XYZ file of C-alpha atoms in Angstrom:
747
model
C -26.104 36.010 -1.595
C -22.674 36.911 -2.914
C -19.492 37.378 -1.015
C -18.159 40.851 -0.577
C -15.787 42.522 -1.438
C -16.701 42.764 -5.148
C -16.664 39.719 -7.413
C -13.189 40.406 -8.766
C -9.974 41.038 -6.905
C -7.140 42.778 -8.696
C -3.639 41.764 -7.703
C -0.367 43.177 -8.822
C 1.590 40.932 -11.160
C 4.818 41.929 -9.442
C 6.037 40.139 -6.368
C 5.386 41.577 -2.946
C 8.648 41.932 -0.964
C 9.243 38.809 1.069
C 6.611 36.805 -0.839
C 8.359 35.089 -3.763
C 6.509 34.067 -6.898
C 5.384 30.467 -7.073
C 6.735 30.016 -10.563
C 7.139 26.309 -9.845
C 3.437 25.771 -9.142
C 1.278 24.406 -11.981
C -0.408 27.006 -14.145
C -3.784 27.101 -15.861
C -3.677 25.220 -19.155
C -7.255 26.162 -20.102
C -8.346 29.648 -21.200
C -8.080 31.857 -18.111
C -9.558 35.180 -17.031
C -7.696 38.312 -17.952
C -4.297 38.505 -16.254
C -4.475 40.082 -12.819
C -8.135 39.197 -12.191
C -9.517 36.358 -10.035
C -13.291 35.910 -10.031
C -15.175 34.633 -6.964
C -18.661 34.884 -8.463
C -18.969 31.192 -9.218
C -17.801 30.146 -5.744
C -20.131 32.659 -4.097
C -23.128 31.279 -5.993
C -22.333 27.700 -5.006
C -21.864 28.544 -1.336
C -25.053 30.609 -1.175
C -27.045 27.435 -1.952
C -26.302 25.738 1.376
C -24.318 27.941 3.806
C -25.924 30.316 6.303
C -25.177 34.077 6.249
C -23.028 33.701 9.380
C -20.993 30.928 7.741
C -20.595 32.975 4.569
C -19.235 35.829 6.663
C -16.563 33.540 8.135
C -15.651 32.245 4.644
C -15.359 35.863 3.484
C -12.868 36.569 6.267
C -10.765 33.562 5.249
C -10.911 34.664 1.608
C -9.749 38.212 2.445
C -6.899 36.913 4.598
C -5.749 34.456 1.915
C -5.883 37.141 -0.793
C -3.838 39.468 1.402
C -1.224 36.772 2.115
C -0.923 35.771 -1.564
C -0.946 39.389 -2.806
C 1.751 39.765 -5.439
C 2.083 36.027 -5.963
C 1.310 35.075 -9.552
C 1.080 32.029 -11.733
C 2.870 31.875 -15.072
C -0.350 32.861 -16.818
C -0.274 36.210 -15.026
C -3.246 35.302 -12.838
C -3.012 36.147 -9.162
C -2.201 33.050 -7.146
C -5.471 33.427 -5.210
C -7.211 31.914 -8.248
C -5.854 28.487 -7.228
C -7.318 28.437 -3.673
C -10.625 29.707 -5.114
C -10.672 26.823 -7.620
C -9.926 24.288 -4.851
C -12.729 25.766 -2.742
C -15.123 25.457 -5.712
C -14.385 21.730 -6.032
C -15.053 21.335 -2.288
C -18.265 23.338 -2.681
C -19.415 20.829 -5.334
C -19.305 18.224 -2.528
C -21.130 20.703 -0.246
C -18.414 20.526 2.390
C -19.021 22.736 5.410
C -17.782 26.281 6.004
C -14.687 25.162 7.921
C -13.557 22.962 5.015
C -14.144 25.797 2.493
C -12.145 28.180 4.706
C -9.308 25.643 4.941
C -9.369 25.232 1.141
C -8.956 28.983 0.711
C -6.135 29.073 3.278
C -4.432 25.779 2.409
C -1.168 27.309 1.123
C -0.634 30.196 3.569
C 1.442 28.169 6.072
C 3.546 26.476 3.410
C 4.199 29.510 1.188
C 3.784 32.625 3.273
C 5.236 31.623 6.648
C 1.931 32.196 8.422
C 2.034 30.463 11.814
C -0.582 27.961 12.876
C -1.108 30.051 16.032
C -2.262 33.018 13.916
C -4.828 30.863 12.098
C -5.931 29.433 15.454
C -6.586 32.918 16.786
C -8.358 34.187 13.662
C -10.368 31.161 12.503
C -10.513 28.648 15.347
C -8.881 25.274 16.084
C -10.651 23.157 13.436
C -9.673 25.384 10.508
C -6.123 25.741 11.873
C -5.766 21.953 12.230
C -7.111 21.348 8.724
C -4.658 23.836 7.178
C -1.789 22.444 9.248
C -2.623 18.906 8.095
C -2.584 20.112 4.486
C 0.717 21.968 4.800
C 4.039 20.374 4.078
C 6.547 20.168 6.890
C 8.624 23.171 7.809
C 12.226 23.338 6.669
C 13.643 20.128 8.154
C 16.802 18.591 6.765
C 16.033 15.188 5.237
C 18.531 12.724 3.849
C 16.729 12.581 0.506
C 13.799 13.936 -1.469
C 12.134 10.533 -1.079
C 12.375 10.730 2.714
C 10.957 14.273 2.759
C 8.085 13.267 0.485
C 7.342 10.198 2.595
C 7.216 12.331 5.748
C 4.815 14.775 4.075
C 2.491 11.944 3.092
C 2.709 10.498 6.590
C 1.666 13.815 8.112
C -1.188 14.268 5.650
C -2.539 10.734 6.116
C -2.401 10.956 9.898
C -4.259 14.282 9.807
C -6.765 12.560 7.532
C -7.228 9.812 10.144
C -8.597 12.365 12.599
C -10.572 14.378 10.021
C -11.316 13.054 6.530
C -11.854 16.612 5.252
C -8.039 16.929 5.106
C -7.772 14.413 2.274
C -10.892 15.715 0.509
C -9.338 19.201 0.337
C -5.969 17.727 -0.636
C -7.561 15.740 -3.466
C -9.326 18.890 -4.679
C -5.960 20.695 -4.561
C -4.251 17.917 -6.512
C -7.098 17.753 -9.056
C -6.813 21.474 -9.847
C -3.020 21.250 -10.061
C -3.320 18.314 -12.478
C -5.861 20.223 -14.593
C -3.372 23.108 -14.859
C -0.136 21.194 -15.368
C 0.245 22.238 -19.006
C 3.198 24.658 -18.819
C 5.488 22.585 -16.610
C 8.651 21.085 -18.090
C 8.184 17.427 -19.168
C 10.322 15.973 -16.356
C 8.311 17.757 -13.676
C 5.038 16.777 -15.365
C 6.073 13.120 -15.241
C 7.151 13.351 -11.593
C 3.902 14.976 -10.442
C 1.781 12.680 -12.617
C 3.618 9.600 -11.325
C 3.108 10.685 -7.719
C -0.574 11.287 -8.445
C -1.027 7.847 -10.021
C 0.889 6.107 -7.229
C -0.684 7.769 -4.167
C -3.618 10.105 -4.858
C -5.461 7.943 -7.411
C -5.580 4.922 -5.027
C -6.679 7.159 -2.125
C -9.521 8.593 -4.229
C -10.560 5.046 -5.148
C -10.277 3.855 -1.540
C -12.611 6.658 -0.418
C -15.090 5.950 -3.231
C -14.510 9.279 -5.024
C -14.964 7.724 -8.455
C -15.343 10.952 -10.449
C -12.010 12.278 -9.151
C -10.467 8.810 -9.373
C -11.236 8.581 -13.095
C -10.251 12.168 -13.901
C -6.933 11.931 -12.034
C -6.170 8.670 -13.849
C -6.757 10.217 -17.268
C -4.833 13.398 -16.415
C -1.877 11.388 -15.073
C -1.971 9.148 -18.161
C -1.885 12.177 -20.457
C 1.320 13.486 -18.821
C 3.070 10.157 -18.238
C 2.474 8.856 -21.788
C 1.460 11.871 -23.915
C 1.919 10.155 -27.300
C -0.093 7.089 -26.289
C -2.778 9.345 -24.828
C -3.090 11.424 -28.023
C -3.108 8.342 -30.283
C -5.794 6.626 -28.209
C -7.906 9.785 -27.935
C -7.794 10.165 -31.712
C -8.815 6.519 -32.221
C -11.756 6.866 -29.832
C -12.907 10.070 -31.513
C -12.856 8.327 -34.882
C -14.685 5.275 -33.531
C -17.285 7.364 -31.680
C -19.146 8.241 -34.854
C -19.196 4.630 -36.048
C -20.599 3.396 -32.755
C -23.176 6.141 -32.201
C -25.860 4.218 -34.090
C -25.235 1.056 -31.992
C -25.396 3.043 -28.735
C -28.683 4.713 -29.726
C -30.198 1.376 -30.713
C -29.241 -0.198 -27.357
C -30.509 2.807 -25.359
C -33.876 2.797 -27.105
C -34.292 -0.973 -26.713
C -33.398 -0.914 -22.990
C -35.667 2.042 -22.187
C -38.633 0.497 -24.008
C -38.108 -2.943 -22.421
C -37.845 -1.551 -18.863
C -40.901 0.672 -19.388
C -42.894 -2.329 -20.648
C -41.902 -4.186 -17.463
C -43.206 -1.279 -15.359
C -39.774 -0.224 -14.080
C -39.051 3.481 -13.780
C -35.388 3.934 -14.597
C -32.824 6.435 -15.850
C -30.746 4.852 -18.595
C -27.714 6.430 -20.153
C -24.571 5.377 -21.946
C -21.104 6.183 -20.679
C -17.781 6.001 -22.426
C -14.952 4.264 -20.584
C -12.003 6.447 -19.587
C -8.965 6.582 -21.830
C -6.803 5.091 -19.091
C -9.346 2.317 -18.512
C -9.225 1.384 -22.203
C -5.406 1.639 -22.259
C -5.086 -0.591 -19.161
C -7.347 -3.221 -20.755
C -5.315 -3.138 -23.978
C -2.050 -3.485 -22.047
C -3.172 -6.184 -19.599
C -4.917 -8.343 -22.209
C -2.519 -7.548 -25.079
C -5.305 -6.215 -27.310
C -5.324 -3.654 -30.096
C -7.860 -0.827 -29.904
C -10.065 -2.492 -32.518
C -10.259 -5.583 -30.278
C -11.587 -3.600 -27.282
C -15.288 -3.833 -28.041
C -16.799 -2.659 -24.759
C -15.613 0.950 -24.953
C -19.178 1.942 -24.066
C -21.079 0.901 -20.976
C -24.608 1.635 -19.816
C -25.921 2.637 -16.430
C -29.435 1.875 -15.206
C -30.571 3.812 -12.097
C -33.796 2.571 -10.447
C -35.730 3.469 -7.287
C -35.192 0.413 -5.064
C -32.956 -2.607 -4.487
C -35.643 -5.156 -5.531
C -36.038 -3.294 -8.831
C -32.279 -3.645 -9.413
C -32.755 -7.396 -9.634
C -35.987 -7.078 -11.652
C -34.172 -4.822 -14.120
C -31.344 -7.353 -14.296
C -33.768 -10.132 -15.230
C -35.423 -7.894 -17.807
C -32.088 -7.076 -19.459
C -31.117 -10.749 -19.507
C -34.350 -11.377 -21.361
C -33.509 -8.651 -23.883
C -29.886 -9.669 -24.599
C -28.041 -12.905 -23.845
C -25.739 -12.671 -20.789
C -22.076 -13.612 -21.126
C -21.186 -16.559 -18.829
C -19.062 -15.625 -15.818
C -19.542 -11.877 -16.343
C -22.102 -11.180 -13.593
C -21.012 -9.581 -10.300
C -23.290 -8.730 -7.384
C -21.731 -5.778 -5.560
C -25.054 -5.067 -3.808
C -25.005 -8.219 -1.685
C -21.228 -7.907 -1.161
C -20.187 -4.290 -1.614
C -16.671 -3.234 -2.543
C -14.247 -2.180 0.160
C -14.847 1.519 -0.615
C -18.636 1.173 -0.212
C -19.444 0.883 -3.935
C -22.644 -1.018 -4.737
C -24.097 -2.043 -8.114
C -25.016 -5.073 -10.173
C -22.581 -5.628 -13.059
C -23.476 -7.770 -16.052
C -22.094 -8.123 -19.575
C -24.509 -8.955 -22.407
C -24.177 -9.774 -26.092
C -25.745 -6.741 -27.768
C -26.646 -6.018 -31.402
C -24.107 -7.161 -34.019
C -22.473 -9.459 -31.400
C -20.931 -6.571 -29.469
C -20.303 -7.111 -25.710
C -22.173 -4.488 -23.677
C -21.583 -3.822 -19.969
C -24.440 -2.696 -17.715
C -24.325 -1.300 -14.179
C -27.615 -1.351 -12.276
C -27.999 0.636 -9.044
C -30.324 2.818 -6.943
C -30.119 6.612 -6.644
C -28.453 6.316 -3.214
C -25.911 3.854 -4.605
C -25.275 6.224 -7.495
C -24.532 9.147 -5.150
C -22.111 6.999 -3.165
C -20.498 5.638 -6.345
C -19.755 9.129 -7.646
C -18.873 10.970 -4.429
C -17.927 8.258 -1.910
C -17.298 9.602 1.590
C -17.757 13.145 0.290
C -21.475 12.320 0.094
C -21.510 11.829 3.883
C -20.326 13.687 6.974
C -17.787 11.108 8.057
C -15.902 13.448 10.328
C -18.978 13.719 12.594
C -17.885 10.507 14.261
C -20.193 11.123 17.183
C -23.200 10.375 14.997
C -24.510 6.992 16.059
C -26.265 6.562 12.708
C -23.059 6.300 10.688
C -23.629 4.496 7.413
C -21.821 1.257 6.638
C -19.543 3.169 4.264
C -18.681 5.634 7.020
C -17.887 2.824 9.443
C -15.693 1.002 6.919
C -13.795 4.163 6.024
C -13.482 5.194 9.654
C -12.019 1.750 10.476
C -9.461 2.131 7.665
C -8.480 5.609 8.846
C -8.021 4.272 12.374
C -5.794 1.506 10.982
C -3.463 4.278 9.734
C -2.966 5.289 13.364
C -2.243 1.663 14.322
C 0.370 1.391 11.566
C 1.952 4.704 12.608
C 2.335 3.544 16.212
C 4.136 0.396 15.096
C 6.259 1.865 12.297
C 9.862 2.953 12.572
C 10.089 5.693 9.935
C 8.097 7.629 7.345
C 9.248 5.628 4.312
C 8.187 2.401 6.015
C 4.825 3.951 6.976
C 4.172 5.019 3.383
C 5.207 1.564 2.137
C 2.605 -0.088 4.394
C -0.151 2.369 3.424
C 0.517 1.979 -0.312
C 0.019 -1.769 0.031
C -3.465 -1.199 1.462
C -4.405 1.283 -1.276
C -4.401 -1.213 -4.137
C -7.979 -1.351 -5.409
C -8.233 -5.077 -6.152
C -9.813 -6.888 -3.212
C -10.924 -10.344 -2.160
C -13.896 -10.922 0.119
C -13.715 -13.740 2.654
C -15.915 -14.832 5.537
C -15.379 -15.482 9.216
C -16.942 -18.689 10.640
C -19.840 -16.451 11.791
C -20.397 -15.226 8.197
C -18.994 -11.717 8.681
C -17.443 -10.392 5.449
C -13.802 -9.247 5.595
C -12.301 -7.354 2.616
C -8.569 -7.821 2.003
C -6.136 -6.869 -0.784
C -5.636 -9.307 -3.639
C -3.009 -11.904 -2.664
C -3.782 -11.696 1.072
C -3.121 -14.711 3.301
C -4.772 -16.120 6.459
C -2.248 -14.133 8.514
C -3.499 -10.900 6.900
C -7.018 -12.025 7.792
C -5.983 -12.666 11.409
C -4.283 -9.271 11.790
C -7.264 -7.498 10.183
C -9.441 -8.809 13.029
C -7.025 -7.962 15.861
C -3.264 -7.649 16.293
C -3.383 -10.090 19.223
C -5.007 -12.767 17.066
C -2.377 -12.323 14.361
C 0.513 -12.474 16.845
C -0.731 -15.782 18.352
C -1.805 -17.543 15.131
C -0.557 -21.132 14.827
C -2.837 -22.741 12.233
C -5.696 -22.025 9.858
C -8.606 -23.801 8.217
C -9.914 -22.580 4.861
C -13.357 -23.941 3.992
C -12.987 -26.403 6.903
C -9.740 -27.825 5.472
C -6.298 -27.306 7.111
C -4.098 -24.952 5.076
C -0.711 -23.250 5.246
C -0.476 -19.754 6.726
C 0.968 -18.495 3.420
C -2.004 -19.780 1.337
C -3.486 -17.086 -0.929
C -7.129 -16.384 -0.119
C -9.873 -16.266 -2.777
C -13.348 -14.743 -2.923
C -15.861 -16.639 -0.793
C -13.315 -18.522 1.355
C -14.400 -19.232 4.946
C -11.355 -18.669 7.155
C -10.967 -20.019 10.688
C -7.888 -19.046 12.709
C -6.420 -21.208 15.483
C -4.345 -19.411 18.134
C -2.008 -20.334 20.971
C -1.171 -17.797 23.714
C 2.428 -19.081 23.720
C 2.903 -18.557 19.958
C 4.791 -15.524 18.657
C 5.285 -13.936 15.199
C 8.047 -15.351 13.015
C 10.329 -13.170 10.868
C 9.555 -15.477 7.921
C 5.959 -14.162 7.976
C 7.233 -10.905 6.468
C 8.006 -12.751 3.238
C 4.349 -13.481 2.455
C 1.942 -11.209 4.387
C 0.229 -8.681 2.121
C -1.420 -5.950 4.229
C 0.304 -2.952 5.758
C -1.260 -3.648 9.149
C 0.147 -7.192 9.286
C 3.631 -6.118 8.156
C 3.841 -3.226 10.617
C 2.581 -5.387 13.520
C 5.126 -8.152 12.817
C 7.997 -5.678 12.473
C 6.909 -3.904 15.660
C 7.019 -7.210 17.543
C 10.458 -8.102 16.192
C 11.766 -4.676 17.200
C 10.345 -4.544 20.713
C 9.693 -7.984 22.211
C 13.207 -9.246 21.421
C 14.915 -5.970 22.288
C 17.517 -7.459 24.668
C 18.543 -10.067 22.126
C 18.848 -7.449 19.375
C 20.875 -5.156 21.654
C 23.403 -7.915 22.447
C 23.776 -8.889 18.797
C 24.181 -5.242 17.786
C 26.791 -4.700 20.500
C 28.775 -7.709 19.251
C 28.548 -6.623 15.586
C 29.654 -3.061 16.337
C 32.566 -4.264 18.487
C 33.727 -6.510 15.639
C 33.445 -3.646 13.135
C 35.402 -1.287 15.409
C 38.044 -3.977 15.906
C 38.613 -4.127 12.165
C 39.293 -0.373 12.234
C 41.762 -0.672 15.104
C 39.437 0.684 17.789
C 39.001 -1.254 21.029
C 37.744 -0.634 24.554
C 34.887 1.573 25.712
C 33.610 4.384 23.497
C 34.274 7.752 25.237
C 31.211 9.503 26.730
C 31.729 12.595 24.555
C 31.811 10.487 21.396
C 28.629 8.667 22.461
C 26.843 11.992 23.031
C 27.775 13.295 19.573
C 26.999 9.930 17.942
C 23.494 9.822 19.412
C 22.814 13.444 18.440
C 23.844 12.838 14.821
C 22.180 9.428 14.458
C 18.797 10.470 15.971
C 18.959 7.484 18.383
C 17.845 8.150 21.955
C 20.351 5.793 23.584
C 23.166 3.396 22.767
C 20.745 0.520 23.472
C 18.495 1.811 20.679
C 21.505 2.156 18.383
C 22.650 -1.386 19.201
C 19.101 -2.691 18.632
C 18.951 -0.984 15.210
C 22.214 -2.709 14.261
C 20.955 -6.041 15.635
C 17.819 -5.996 13.478
C 19.695 -4.890 10.362
C 18.374 -1.326 10.278
C 21.874 0.163 10.565
C 25.079 -1.300 9.166
C 27.769 -1.904 11.842
C 30.651 -0.972 9.504
C 29.111 2.429 8.697
C 28.427 3.186 12.371
C 32.017 2.170 13.216
C 33.398 4.533 10.551
C 31.234 7.313 11.970
C 32.648 6.689 15.470
C 36.228 6.793 14.162
C 35.459 10.057 12.387
C 34.062 11.577 15.595
C 37.265 10.602 17.371
C 39.363 12.400 14.768
C 40.430 9.355 12.741
C 41.117 9.430 8.988
C 37.838 8.018 7.684
C 38.594 8.745 4.019
C 41.497 6.275 3.948
C 39.310 3.437 5.250
C 37.241 1.047 3.100
C 33.634 2.239 2.819
C 32.144 -1.034 3.981
C 33.010 -4.697 4.357
C 32.602 -6.813 1.257
C 31.267 -10.345 1.024
C 31.403 -10.883 4.758
C 35.158 -11.314 4.814
C 36.402 -8.338 6.854
C 34.537 -8.460 10.187
C 35.563 -10.919 12.877
C 33.222 -13.903 12.720
C 30.093 -13.735 14.878
C 29.641 -16.901 16.935
C 26.319 -18.698 16.445
C 24.905 -21.213 18.909
C 21.664 -21.923 17.058
C 19.379 -21.028 19.960
C 19.413 -17.244 19.755
C 15.778 -16.967 18.641
C 14.411 -14.157 16.502
C 17.389 -11.804 16.143
C 19.496 -14.664 14.769
C 17.672 -17.192 12.620
C 18.671 -20.096 10.406
C 17.629 -19.568 6.793
C 14.711 -21.849 5.792
C 16.035 -22.137 2.231
C 19.145 -24.142 3.136
C 18.646 -25.046 6.851
C 22.314 -24.905 8.019
C 23.445 -27.373 10.679
C 26.638 -27.402 12.812
C 29.590 -28.454 10.702
C 28.366 -26.556 7.613
C 30.367 -23.583 6.383
C 28.056 -20.637 7.103
C 27.672 -16.943 6.336
C 25.299 -14.320 7.769
C 23.085 -11.715 6.140
C 21.870 -8.628 8.045
C 18.276 -8.204 6.898
C 16.314 -5.070 7.723
C 13.921 -5.727 10.633
C 14.802 -9.441 10.652
C 18.266 -9.372 12.217
C 20.966 -11.851 11.250
C 19.919 -14.662 8.865
C 22.421 -17.539 8.661
C 22.864 -19.456 5.368
C 25.164 -22.261 4.302
C 28.117 -20.888 2.330
C 27.065 -22.846 -0.785
C 23.355 -21.820 -0.623
C 22.253 -20.804 -4.122
C 19.815 -18.200 -2.784
C 22.549 -16.668 -0.615
C 24.855 -16.422 -3.646
C 22.215 -14.474 -5.574
C 21.514 -12.150 -2.639
C 25.228 -11.448 -2.074
C 25.521 -10.131 -5.624
C 22.723 -7.633 -4.954
C 23.738 -6.428 -1.463
C 27.342 -7.450 -0.721
C 27.633 -4.955 2.153
C 25.019 -6.776 4.250
C 26.986 -10.030 4.585
C 29.279 -10.873 7.503
C 31.341 -13.887 8.567
C 29.797 -16.199 11.171
C 30.940 -19.406 12.838
C 29.417 -22.137 14.990
C 29.986 -22.033 18.734
C 31.585 -24.869 20.672
C 28.651 -26.121 22.763
C 25.436 -26.708 20.808
C 22.942 -28.493 23.019
C 20.020 -28.676 20.627
C 18.879 -30.340 17.404
C 18.641 -28.687 14.015
C 16.185 -29.152 11.140
C 17.577 -30.649 7.957
C 15.963 -31.910 4.720
C 16.803 -35.228 3.038
C 15.468 -36.852 -0.121
C 15.212 -40.614 -0.812
C 14.443 -42.483 -4.032
C 12.847 -45.833 -3.125
C 11.135 -48.775 -4.832
C 7.345 -48.968 -4.702
C 7.096 -51.974 -2.438
C 5.173 -52.984 0.646
C 6.533 -51.892 4.057
C 9.423 -49.765 2.801
C 8.172 -46.530 4.368
C 7.977 -48.253 7.758
C 11.553 -49.573 7.366
C 12.872 -46.112 6.474
C 11.075 -44.455 9.380
C 12.335 -47.122 11.787
C 15.934 -46.614 10.633
C 15.640 -42.840 11.143
C 14.390 -43.446 14.692
C 17.151 -45.961 15.463
C 19.702 -43.393 14.232
C 18.513 -41.020 17.000
C 16.870 -38.499 14.620
C 13.358 -37.003 14.810
C 10.976 -36.735 11.833
C 9.028 -33.438 11.603
C 7.721 -33.682 8.015
C 7.163 -36.358 5.362
C 6.311 -35.740 1.706
C 5.902 -38.211 -1.149
C 5.907 -38.069 -4.971
C 5.139 -41.246 -6.930
C 6.533 -42.139 -10.351
C 4.234 -44.927 -11.576
C 6.071 -45.271 -14.888
C 9.336 -46.296 -13.217
C 7.706 -47.924 -10.181
C 9.644 -45.533 -7.933
C 8.717 -43.114 -5.147
C 10.531 -40.005 -3.987
C 10.335 -39.413 -0.224
C 11.165 -36.035 1.319
C 11.828 -35.815 5.068
C 12.525 -32.889 7.358
C 14.455 -34.386 10.241
C 16.194 -33.067 13.359
C 19.879 -33.937 13.829
C 22.711 -32.805 16.118
C 25.237 -31.851 13.475
C 26.780 -32.739 10.122
C 28.468 -35.874 11.532
C 25.133 -37.133 12.867
C 23.536 -36.510 9.457
C 26.317 -38.430 7.640
C 25.838 -41.399 9.980
C 22.053 -41.358 9.329
C 22.502 -41.225 5.529
C 24.917 -44.210 5.633
C 22.370 -46.245 7.620
C 19.512 -45.358 5.238
C 21.524 -46.424 2.191
C 21.735 -49.931 3.684
C 17.912 -50.264 3.889
C 16.559 -52.703 1.269
C 14.625 -50.924 -1.480
C 16.375 -47.552 -0.994
C 18.129 -46.552 -4.220
C 19.451 -43.121 -3.368
C 19.713 -40.837 -0.312
C 20.919 -37.225 -0.369
C 20.649 -34.030 1.598
C 18.253 -31.614 -0.052
C 19.809 -28.247 -0.802
C 18.063 -24.900 -1.351
């Protein structure tokens, strides 16, 4: 059955009044139909294979409406713009997406380009189609501070729509794939921008959803536009090498087919050439020339059952010698995107390394189409596959991150972290497999199980051995988390957690749980900044109203809290207030430099999370100190001579303010000291006793031995009252027999 009206629609190549040409949209680079003609024959034939007549009728209505809305809109090739939605719908039809998804593909640009309201789509095509199109559309004309912010907000909207219905991202990937295929006529700068965005966001999403065909094609297309000369050179080298290697490939294929048949295994065997980008990445990462990349070709063996996968593996290992350390079992432990196969590398004829992938037909369908091979959005189905459940859990995690994230750029930052394809697979004590990004820590593991577990983590065991929370996890590790209901997240965790979920949860805690503390610090910082500009007393109500309206804060408490956690700079807010009150802002300095202009903030050392003492230098009362306003971490206090602080001040001088110690400090402070001692009996006990007699507490002891010089270096973290107390302790330690040198350890 074909769609009516007739197979071709003729559109004027002039612009319809009020509907501007999309000259900026990518144009067909391949040979196109005659200008002014868009064919729907191919799409109609695909849809007729699996849609009912009633569904085809609804698709026809969407097609007519889209053609009417895009009438007069043309691409640079002269084709009517409707050819693009048709092409996107054809890609979706290859995945056999349902009628609603095909309708949304045909309509995906009408809100963005033609000012069609969502309400009109709702009335004509129903809520699901309207929601899909709305999720695919960019935001309406909202003023953003930058292109980056606008782009981040568009991605946020798209990914959140995807969390409720995965068809949104499937259609969006089809849209991006067609645009990348037709990017030829764009100016080089725009090609690079679109290709870079595709490589950074859409390629990882396609990989994360297991859409390997699109993943590989988008990679190669992006590569061709980002590095056109490298792409052409490599393509030419592969074309030249293809003829030389054809004989080797045929010999391997024949040998494998005959060996498997002799073993009684029915299998499809075929060779596959690695993608250009895959070869380029291997050359770059391993510093190889093209001639050194021997495994340009791989082979795929598709059998009828999982047991036969392993039988085929043994048969191949009998045919060619396996390379040590090059076997991976992704059937027993599948990849995070649901991919399953056995991977092995063998030494083929003439000593050439040959890679084989062995899988079943079902695994092959999932490997090529990922979630598009399933109906993930039917979440009510109790028979969801493992892939569906994994993907559904990841989509739900997007909602968790959104709820805990302050702005769109931060949301996109967290999501990008989770999109990196490299993963490690670790086990819970009950042998459940948890997949995490490469470089993940036990804290990432804890937050992946539940936010509450992450928030209350105090210790960890890896393979039954105590380990640090910042330890990098490796494949096969067994991770056991210890929690304490009284424990809370530390701002220092942000420096080493890897997953977006962990980062957003920690930042959410720091923003909300310590709100009162952040508000008070922000109030003090803003008052000091206003004082430097000659403004004192209460801010007038009218000024507050205008300030909140222009800063998008809901209340002054929220504004103070943003300043207290380093999200807003007090000097810039103060300048804004002066400007609202009619002051001459242009004659004022743009921002304080090197912490020298604001009145010092008084530190008592017990403020908690909004004010923290830097772990690199561990300042104690009596030290000269300086403060850094760090985004989402508040005020971090360093010693004035801290080497790390000096480096950071060069990068962001505007984030540093003057601080000073308060008068009454009724607590003890951590400090590090280092001793060089003789290797002799009882000396450690004498040192520890002297520290105790000097009224100091020991919280950590480390030791490095130098057998050649018969010396030992001891490192202590101790708790002292202030700099005077520390000096007294160091004098006492220097008098201990066998101690050669004592000094405070700096950053």
